[in-house]
Amino acid sequence: MQSRHLRDGRILLAPLTIFLLAMLGLPLVVDLIYSVSRVEFRTILSPEFVGLANYRSALTSESYWQAAWFSLRFGLACAVAQLLLGLFLAIFLAPLIDRRPWLLAFLMLPMMVAPALVGLMYRLILHEFVGVVPWFMFTYFGDSPSFLGPDNAFRTLVVVEVLQWTPFALLILYSAYAAIPKDVREAASIDGAGPWQRLWRIDLPLMAPVLGATFFIRFIDSFRVFDNVYTLTGAGAGGATTTMSIWVYEAFFKSGDIGRAVAASMLLLIAAWVVLSIVHRLSERRA
Amino acid sequence: MRSSHLFAALTAVLLTSAAAQAEVTVLGWPGGPEETALRDAANLYNAKEDVADEDKVELIFFNRDGFWDKLQTDLAAGGGEFDLNLLATYAIGRYAPFMEPVELPDSAVDVFGEKVLATMQFEGKQYGVPTDLSLHFMYYRTDLIEQLLSDADWQARYSEIAQERLGKELKPKPPAEWTWDDYQATALFFTKAVNPDSPVRYGTVLQMKNLLFNMMVWHSTARSEGGDWMDADGNITVDSPAYRKGLELYKALYDAGASPKDSLSYEFAEANAAFGSGQVATMLQWNAAAADLNDPEKTPAVGGKVGTVPPPAGIAGRFTHIHGLGLGLNKSAQNKAGALKFLEWLATPEAMQAYAAGGGTPALSADVLAPVAEQRPDLTQLGDYAGQYGFVMTGATSAGALSVYELQAENFTGYWAGQKSLDEALAATAQGMADLLKK
C-alpha cells in the first residue's frame, strides 16, 4: 500500500521534475561549463577550459566590485524606503481600505507597469525641455536640478524604484496589519495603551515576520535591478550606475566575454545561496 | 473521412512551410525610415516579372531595443530564420564569422563609390550592400548666427568671452568656417550662465551618456586634431594631444554650463528634444535628425531656422565619422541563391533610387542620385560630406570594435563627470584597447 503511494507520488512528480531539470538543471550545467571556459559568441560551441580564470578575472575587476557596491547600496536604500513607506501607508490607509477595498487595486497600478517602461516614462518626465517636473521647477524656482546627472542619479533611481514598488510592500503589510485580531488592540486600549504604544507593543511585534520577509523580497528585487536603471541612465557616467545585472549583461553582450559574465552570475548565485541559508537558519532559530 | 481531412491539412501545412522556406527572408532595421524604404524597395523587387516566386522577398523586423544583441545571439546559434540581415560598419568584425562574403557586380562601384562600399568590408572582403550612411552635421540656429554675424554689440561681447574663457582673440565666423575654438566661443556666447543676455539657455547640447554611439559623435573632434585608435604598427594611440584636446573641449563646455546639466544622460533623442525646444544654439548631431528638426510642423520652435554644415575643423582638417548600415548574407541562410540575387539587385541604380525615394539615406554617386535629387536634396549633402570629410578610425571594423567604443564611453564619460582624471581615463582606455584589439 505504502509502496503504491510512493510510486503514485513519483509518477505525479515526474513531469515537474523533468520540466525543472530541463529548464533549470540543463542551463545550470551549461553555465557551470561556460564559467570555467574561455568562450565567446564565435566559440560558443567549442569552449576552451581555463579553470577558475573567469572567476579570478571577475573578482579582481574594479568595475565588478563597483557594481556590487552600487547594487548593495541601491538594494538597501530601496528596501528600507519601501518598507517604511509601505508600513506607513498600510497603517494610515487601513481605515479607508477597510471601507473601500477596491482602492487597493487602484494603489497597485504602478507595479503593473513594466519596469523598462517606467524608466522611459521618467526619462521624459525628468527631461529639462519636455519634462513636467523640470517645467514646474523652472516656473516656480527659476532653475531645475540635474536629476540624472552624476550627483543626483542614485537618488533619482532610488525614488523611481520606490515609487514603483512601494505598492508591493503596502499590499503585504496591509494584509498583515488587517490580520491582527481587533480584540487584541481593543484589550490594549482598555488597559490604557495609546496609539504609539499599540503600534510598538502590539502591531509591529505581530507583523515582524512579515516585515522581515517584505524587506528581504524587496532587497533581492532591488539588488538585481536592471530594466528601469538601464533605460534611465544606462551604466551611468564612468559606470557610476552599473548594477550587478547591468555588469553581467555588458560583459556578456557588449564585451562578448561569455565565460566571465557567467562566472560573475555564478558568484551571485553563491552569494544569494549563502544569504538565504543565513536567513533560513535565523528563522528556524526564531521558530 | 476524418483521416483524409487530417492528411489534407498536414499536406497544406507542409506545402506552406516549404514555400515559406523558399522565400528570401530579410531582417531589416525596424521602426524608422530605413524600414519604410526597405518595404518600398522590396515591393518593387517582388513586382518584377523575372523574380521567381521562390525568390520573392519577405521582410521581418523586431524591436530596435537590444537589436544587435538579439541578432548576435541568433547568428551565433546558427539560426536560419533569415537569409539576409542588417549589418553595420562598427559590427562587421563581430558578425563576420557568422556571415558569408558576397561578390557584388562591378557596377556597384559606380552606384556607391569605393569609400561607401568600404563601410561594408572586413579584412578586404565585401560583406554587404550599403543601404544607409550615417554621419554628423554641425546644426546651428540660422537666425541666431545671422544676428551674431551682423550685430556689433553681440560681436564685441563674443570677443570678450573668447578672450576671457579661451584666452584667444576671436571674432564670429560663419559656421562653415568654424574651428573647434570658434564653436566653443559661439557655444559660450549663447549660454545664459556665461552671457546673461543670450536669447537661449544653452550654447550647445552635448551627448555625453555612457553609450557607444555618443563616442562616434565625439570622435570627429579627436580626428580633426589628428587622432586615431592605432598607428600603422598597431600601437594604440589614444593617449595623444588630439584625444586630450577633444575630451577637454567637451568637459570645458559642460563645466561652463554651455550644455544642459543632464547631458551626461543624453543621447540622440534627448539632444534633439533640447535643440528642438528652441533653447539651444548649436548641436553636433547625426544627419538623421535634419529633416525633422527643420520641419516647422514637427518642430515649431526651430523649424525653418536650422542650418547644417560639416563639423568644425582642427589642425588636421575637417572630419566626420561615417558608418554604414547595410544588408549581408547569413551563413546559415536557407535560400542563399535567392538572397544573392536580391543583394545584387539592391546594388543597382533602380533599387537605390526606390530606396532613397522611400526615405532611406543611401550615399550614392551624383549620376545615380540625380533622378531623386529634387525629392531628397539632403542626400546630395550626405554624399558630398561622406566623400570629403568621412573617416573610420583604424581598427573600427574589427571584431573588438564595439567593445572599444564601450570602453571609451565608460572612461571618457567618467572623465567628463569628474570621476576620473584625464590621465587615468586615457591610460585605462589605452590599456583596455590594447587587450581588445590584439584578440
PDB file of N, CA, C and O in Angstrom, chain A residues 55-100:
ATOM      1  N   TYR A  55      36.519  33.401 -12.857  1.00  0.00           N
ATOM      2  CA  TYR A  55      36.150  33.831 -11.500  1.00  0.00           C
ATOM      3  C   TYR A  55      37.187  34.827 -10.980  1.00  0.00           C
ATOM      4  O   TYR A  55      36.853  35.847 -10.384  1.00  0.00           O
ATOM      5  N   ARG A  56      38.471  34.500 -11.228  1.00  0.00           N
ATOM      6  CA  ARG A  56      39.552  35.381 -10.782  1.00  0.00           C
ATOM      7  C   ARG A  56      39.438  36.730 -11.470  1.00  0.00           C
ATOM      8  O   ARG A  56      39.550  37.779 -10.849  1.00  0.00           O
ATOM      9  N   SER A  57      39.151  36.681 -12.764  1.00  0.00           N
ATOM     10  CA  SER A  57      39.052  37.918 -13.547  1.00  0.00           C
ATOM     11  C   SER A  57      37.918  38.801 -13.029  1.00  0.00           C
ATOM     12  O   SER A  57      38.084  40.022 -12.885  1.00  0.00           O
ATOM     13  N   ALA A  58      36.773  38.183 -12.733  1.00  0.00           N
ATOM     14  CA  ALA A  58      35.647  38.979 -12.219  1.00  0.00           C
ATOM     15  C   ALA A  58      35.959  39.539 -10.846  1.00  0.00           C
ATOM     16  O   ALA A  58      35.747  40.726 -10.578  1.00  0.00           O
ATOM     17  N   LEU A  59      36.518  38.673  -9.976  1.00  0.00           N
ATOM     18  CA  LEU A  59      36.761  39.103  -8.593  1.00  0.00           C
ATOM     19  C   LEU A  59      37.863  40.155  -8.484  1.00  0.00           C
ATOM     20  O   LEU A  59      37.912  40.903  -7.506  1.00  0.00           O
ATOM     21  N   THR A  60      38.775  40.195  -9.440  1.00  0.00           N
ATOM     22  CA  THR A  60      39.845  41.201  -9.378  1.00  0.00           C
ATOM     23  C   THR A  60      39.502  42.434 -10.210  1.00  0.00           C
ATOM     24  O   THR A  60      40.309  43.340 -10.316  1.00  0.00           O
ATOM     25  N   SER A  61      38.291  42.451 -10.780  1.00  0.00           N
ATOM     26  CA  SER A  61      37.905  43.609 -11.594  1.00  0.00           C
ATOM     27  C   SER A  61      37.338  44.715 -10.704  1.00  0.00           C
ATOM     28  O   SER A  61      36.424  44.488  -9.906  1.00  0.00           O
ATOM     29  N   GLU A  62      37.893  45.902 -10.870  1.00  0.00           N
ATOM     30  CA  GLU A  62      37.430  47.050 -10.079  1.00  0.00           C
ATOM     31  C   GLU A  62      35.960  47.345 -10.382  1.00  0.00           C
ATOM     32  O   GLU A  62      35.167  47.652  -9.495  1.00  0.00           O
ATOM     33  N   SER A  63      35.582  47.219 -11.671  1.00  0.00           N
ATOM     34  CA  SER A  63      34.208  47.561 -12.058  1.00  0.00           C
ATOM     35  C   SER A  63      33.204  46.574 -11.458  1.00  0.00           C
ATOM     36  O   SER A  63      32.062  46.933 -11.175  1.00  0.00           O
ATOM     37  N   TYR A  64      33.640  45.318 -11.254  1.00  0.00           N
ATOM     38  CA  TYR A  64      32.750  44.314 -10.662  1.00  0.00           C
ATOM     39  C   TYR A  64      32.388  44.712  -9.233  1.00  0.00           C
ATOM     40  O   TYR A  64      31.224  44.693  -8.836  1.00  0.00           O
ATOM     41  N   TRP A  65      33.392  45.113  -8.485  1.00  0.00           N
ATOM     42  CA  TRP A  65      33.141  45.495  -7.089  1.00  0.00           C
ATOM     43  C   TRP A  65      32.391  46.821  -7.008  1.00  0.00           C
ATOM     44  O   TRP A  65      31.596  47.035  -6.095  1.00  0.00           O
ATOM     45  N   GLN A  66      32.676  47.695  -7.985  1.00  0.00           N
ATOM     46  CA  GLN A  66      31.937  48.966  -8.040  1.00  0.00           C
ATOM     47  C   GLN A  66      30.444  48.674  -8.272  1.00  0.00           C
ATOM     48  O   GLN A  66      29.582  49.276  -7.624  1.00  0.00           O
ATOM     49  N   ALA A  67      30.166  47.733  -9.173  1.00  0.00           N
ATOM     50  CA  ALA A  67      28.769  47.362  -9.456  1.00  0.00           C
ATOM     51  C   ALA A  67      28.140  46.692  -8.234  1.00  0.00           C
ATOM     52  O   ALA A  67      26.984  46.942  -7.899  1.00  0.00           O
ATOM     53  N   ALA A  68      28.923  45.840  -7.557  1.00  0.00           N
ATOM     54  CA  ALA A  68      28.401  45.156  -6.369  1.00  0.00           C
ATOM     55  C   ALA A  68      28.055  46.173  -5.278  1.00  0.00           C
ATOM     56  O   ALA A  68      27.004  46.082  -4.631  1.00  0.00           O
ATOM     57  N   TRP A  69      28.926  47.154  -5.107  1.00  0.00           N
ATOM     58  CA  TRP A  69      28.707  48.181  -4.085  1.00  0.00           C
ATOM     59  C   TRP A  69      27.477  49.009  -4.431  1.00  0.00           C
ATOM     60  O   TRP A  69      26.649  49.314  -3.562  1.00  0.00           O
ATOM     61  N   PHE A  70      27.330  49.356  -5.731  1.00  0.00           N
ATOM     62  CA  PHE A  70      26.157  50.130  -6.148  1.00  0.00           C
ATOM     63  C   PHE A  70      24.885  49.318  -5.877  1.00  0.00           C
ATOM     64  O   PHE A  70      23.915  49.839  -5.313  1.00  0.00           O
ATOM     65  N   SER A  71      24.887  48.053  -6.263  1.00  0.00           N
ATOM     66  CA  SER A  71      23.687  47.223  -6.095  1.00  0.00           C
ATOM     67  C   SER A  71      23.331  47.057  -4.624  1.00  0.00           C
ATOM     68  O   SER A  71      22.156  47.080  -4.250  1.00  0.00           O
ATOM     69  N   LEU A  72      24.374  46.897  -3.787  1.00  0.00           N
ATOM     70  CA  LEU A  72      24.128  46.727  -2.352  1.00  0.00           C
ATOM     71  C   LEU A  72      23.489  47.990  -1.765  1.00  0.00           C
ATOM     72  O   LEU A  72      22.473  47.930  -1.058  1.00  0.00           O
ATOM     73  N   ARG A  73      24.086  49.150  -2.091  1.00  0.00           N
ATOM     74  CA  ARG A  73      23.537  50.418  -1.583  1.00  0.00           C
ATOM     75  C   ARG A  73      22.121  50.617  -2.105  1.00  0.00           C
ATOM     76  O   ARG A  73      21.218  51.006  -1.365  1.00  0.00           O
ATOM     77  N   PHE A  74      21.949  50.352  -3.398  1.00  0.00           N
ATOM     78  CA  PHE A  74      20.652  50.557  -4.031  1.00  0.00           C
ATOM     79  C   PHE A  74      19.609  49.626  -3.405  1.00  0.00           C
ATOM     80  O   PHE A  74      18.505  50.045  -3.063  1.00  0.00           O
ATOM     81  N   GLY A  75      19.994  48.370  -3.252  1.00  0.00           N
ATOM     82  CA  GLY A  75      19.066  47.392  -2.680  1.00  0.00           C
ATOM     83  C   GLY A  75      18.657  47.765  -1.266  1.00  0.00           C
ATOM     84  O   GLY A  75      17.467  47.727  -0.924  1.00  0.00           O
ATOM     85  N   LEU A  76      19.621  48.159  -0.448  1.00  0.00           N
ATOM     86  CA  LEU A  76      19.316  48.514   0.943  1.00  0.00           C
ATOM     87  C   LEU A  76      18.451  49.772   1.008  1.00  0.00           C
ATOM     88  O   LEU A  76      17.445  49.812   1.720  1.00  0.00           O
ATOM     89  N   ALA A  77      18.864  50.804   0.256  1.00  0.00           N
ATOM     90  CA  ALA A  77      18.127  52.077   0.298  1.00  0.00           C
ATOM     91  C   ALA A  77      16.680  51.864  -0.152  1.00  0.00           C
ATOM     92  O   ALA A  77      15.741  52.361   0.488  1.00  0.00           O
ATOM     93  N   CYS A  78      16.504  51.119  -1.235  1.00  0.00           N
ATOM     94  CA  CYS A  78      15.150  50.905  -1.762  1.00  0.00           C
ATOM     95  C   CYS A  78      14.318  50.064  -0.800  1.00  0.00           C
ATOM     96  O   CYS A  78      13.159  50.367  -0.534  1.00  0.00           O
ATOM     97  N   ALA A  79      14.934  48.996  -0.271  1.00  0.00           N
ATOM     98  CA  ALA A  79      14.176  48.100   0.607  1.00  0.00           C
ATOM     99  C   ALA A  79      13.732  48.833   1.873  1.00  0.00           C
ATOM    100  O   ALA A  79      12.580  48.714   2.301  1.00  0.00           O
ATOM    101  N   VAL A  80      14.658  49.613   2.466  1.00  0.00           N
ATOM    102  CA  VAL A  80      14.305  50.350   3.693  1.00  0.00           C
ATOM    103  C   VAL A  80      13.206  51.362   3.383  1.00  0.00           C
ATOM    104  O   VAL A  80      12.196  51.452   4.106  1.00  0.00           O
ATOM    105  N   ALA A  81      13.385  52.134   2.308  1.00  0.00           N
ATOM    106  CA  ALA A  81      12.392  53.168   1.975  1.00  0.00           C
ATOM    107  C   ALA A  81      11.029  52.551   1.668  1.00  0.00           C
ATOM    108  O   ALA A  81       9.996  53.051   2.127  1.00  0.00           O
ATOM    109  N   GLN A  82      11.023  51.458   0.917  1.00  0.00           N
ATOM    110  CA  GLN A  82       9.743  50.832   0.558  1.00  0.00           C
ATOM    111  C   GLN A  82       9.066  50.240   1.786  1.00  0.00           C
ATOM    112  O   GLN A  82       7.840  50.312   1.933  1.00  0.00           O
ATOM    113  N   LEU A  83       9.880  49.683   2.679  1.00  0.00           N
ATOM    114  CA  LEU A  83       9.310  49.083   3.886  1.00  0.00           C
ATOM    115  C   LEU A  83       8.661  50.151   4.765  1.00  0.00           C
ATOM    116  O   LEU A  83       7.518  50.002   5.209  1.00  0.00           O
ATOM    117  N   LEU A  84       9.406  51.251   4.978  1.00  0.00           N
ATOM    118  CA  LEU A  84       8.884  52.307   5.855  1.00  0.00           C
ATOM    119  C   LEU A  84       7.658  52.970   5.238  1.00  0.00           C
ATOM    120  O   LEU A  84       6.651  53.187   5.906  1.00  0.00           O
ATOM    121  N   LEU A  85       7.757  53.288   3.946  1.00  0.00           N
ATOM    122  CA  LEU A  85       6.640  53.944   3.276  1.00  0.00           C
ATOM    123  C   LEU A  85       5.436  53.008   3.186  1.00  0.00           C
ATOM    124  O   LEU A  85       4.290  53.420   3.422  1.00  0.00           O
ATOM    125  N   GLY A  86       5.706  51.739   2.878  1.00  0.00           N
ATOM    126  CA  GLY A  86       4.627  50.755   2.773  1.00  0.00           C
ATOM    127  C   GLY A  86       3.945  50.554   4.122  1.00  0.00           C
ATOM    128  O   GLY A  86       2.714  50.476   4.198  1.00  0.00           O
ATOM    129  N   LEU A  87       4.751  50.534   5.191  1.00  0.00           N
ATOM    130  CA  LEU A  87       4.195  50.359   6.537  1.00  0.00           C
ATOM    131  C   LEU A  87       3.334  51.562   6.914  1.00  0.00           C
ATOM    132  O   LEU A  87       2.209  51.402   7.416  1.00  0.00           O
ATOM    133  N   PHE A  88       3.867  52.740   6.640  1.00  0.00           N
ATOM    134  CA  PHE A  88       3.118  53.963   6.956  1.00  0.00           C
ATOM    135  C   PHE A  88       1.773  53.963   6.212  1.00  0.00           C
ATOM    136  O   PHE A  88       0.717  54.203   6.795  1.00  0.00           O
ATOM    137  N   LEU A  89       1.824  53.679   4.906  1.00  0.00           N
ATOM    138  CA  LEU A  89       0.599  53.704   4.100  1.00  0.00           C
ATOM    139  C   LEU A  89      -0.370  52.618   4.553  1.00  0.00           C
ATOM    140  O   LEU A  89      -1.587  52.827   4.606  1.00  0.00           O
ATOM    141  N   ALA A  90       0.178  51.441   4.884  1.00  0.00           N
ATOM    142  CA  ALA A  90      -0.689  50.331   5.297  1.00  0.00           C
ATOM    143  C   ALA A  90      -1.483  50.708   6.542  1.00  0.00           C
ATOM    144  O   ALA A  90      -2.693  50.457   6.630  1.00  0.00           O
ATOM    145  N   ILE A  91      -0.794  51.340   7.504  1.00  0.00           N
ATOM    146  CA  ILE A  91      -1.483  51.696   8.756  1.00  0.00           C
ATOM    147  C   ILE A  91      -2.359  52.935   8.554  1.00  0.00           C
ATOM    148  O   ILE A  91      -3.503  52.983   9.007  1.00  0.00           O
ATOM    149  N   PHE A  92      -1.818  53.917   7.833  1.00  0.00           N
ATOM    150  CA  PHE A  92      -2.530  55.184   7.653  1.00  0.00           C
ATOM    151  C   PHE A  92      -3.794  54.988   6.808  1.00  0.00           C
ATOM    152  O   PHE A  92      -4.830  55.601   7.074  1.00  0.00           O
ATOM    153  N   LEU A  93      -3.684  54.140   5.774  1.00  0.00           N
ATOM    154  CA  LEU A  93      -4.820  53.974   4.857  1.00  0.00           C
ATOM    155  C   LEU A  93      -5.742  52.821   5.257  1.00  0.00           C
ATOM    156  O   LEU A  93      -6.779  52.616   4.620  1.00  0.00           O
ATOM    157  N   ALA A  94      -5.358  52.078   6.310  1.00  0.00           N
ATOM    158  CA  ALA A  94      -6.142  50.884   6.673  1.00  0.00           C
ATOM    159  C   ALA A  94      -7.627  51.188   6.878  1.00  0.00           C
ATOM    160  O   ALA A  94      -8.485  50.469   6.320  1.00  0.00           O
ATOM    161  N   PRO A  95      -7.984  52.241   7.637  1.00  0.00           N
ATOM    162  CA  PRO A  95      -9.430  52.510   7.828  1.00  0.00           C
ATOM    163  C   PRO A  95     -10.140  52.765   6.494  1.00  0.00           C
ATOM    164  O   PRO A  95     -11.265  52.320   6.287  1.00  0.00           O
ATOM    165  N   LEU A  96      -9.447  53.467   5.594  1.00  0.00           N
ATOM    166  CA  LEU A  96     -10.046  53.792   4.295  1.00  0.00           C
ATOM    167  C   LEU A  96     -10.201  52.535   3.437  1.00  0.00           C
ATOM    168  O   LEU A  96     -11.255  52.304   2.818  1.00  0.00           O
ATOM    169  N   ILE A  97      -9.130  51.711   3.406  1.00  0.00           N
ATOM    170  CA  ILE A  97      -9.167  50.494   2.569  1.00  0.00           C
ATOM    171  C   ILE A  97     -10.175  49.492   3.131  1.00  0.00           C
ATOM    172  O   ILE A  97     -10.830  48.780   2.385  1.00  0.00           O
ATOM    173  N   ASP A  98     -10.312  49.480   4.470  1.00  0.00           N
ATOM    174  CA  ASP A  98     -11.310  48.578   5.072  1.00  0.00           C
ATOM    175  C   ASP A  98     -12.702  48.874   4.528  1.00  0.00           C
ATOM    176  O   ASP A  98     -13.483  47.968   4.254  1.00  0.00           O
ATOM    177  N   ARG A  99     -12.981  50.179   4.364  1.00  0.00           N
ATOM    178  CA  ARG A  99     -14.325  50.563   3.886  1.00  0.00           C
ATOM    179  C   ARG A  99     -14.442  50.451   2.370  1.00  0.00           C
ATOM    180  O   ARG A  99     -15.493  50.158   1.843  1.00  0.00           O
ATOM    181  N   ARG A 100     -13.337  50.753   1.672  1.00  0.00           N
ATOM    182  CA  ARG A 100     -13.374  50.718   0.189  1.00  0.00           C
ATOM    183  C   ARG A 100     -12.216  49.848  -0.324  1.00  0.00           C
ATOM    184  O   ARG A 100     -11.185  50.366  -0.770  1.00  0.00           O
TER     185      ARG A 100
END
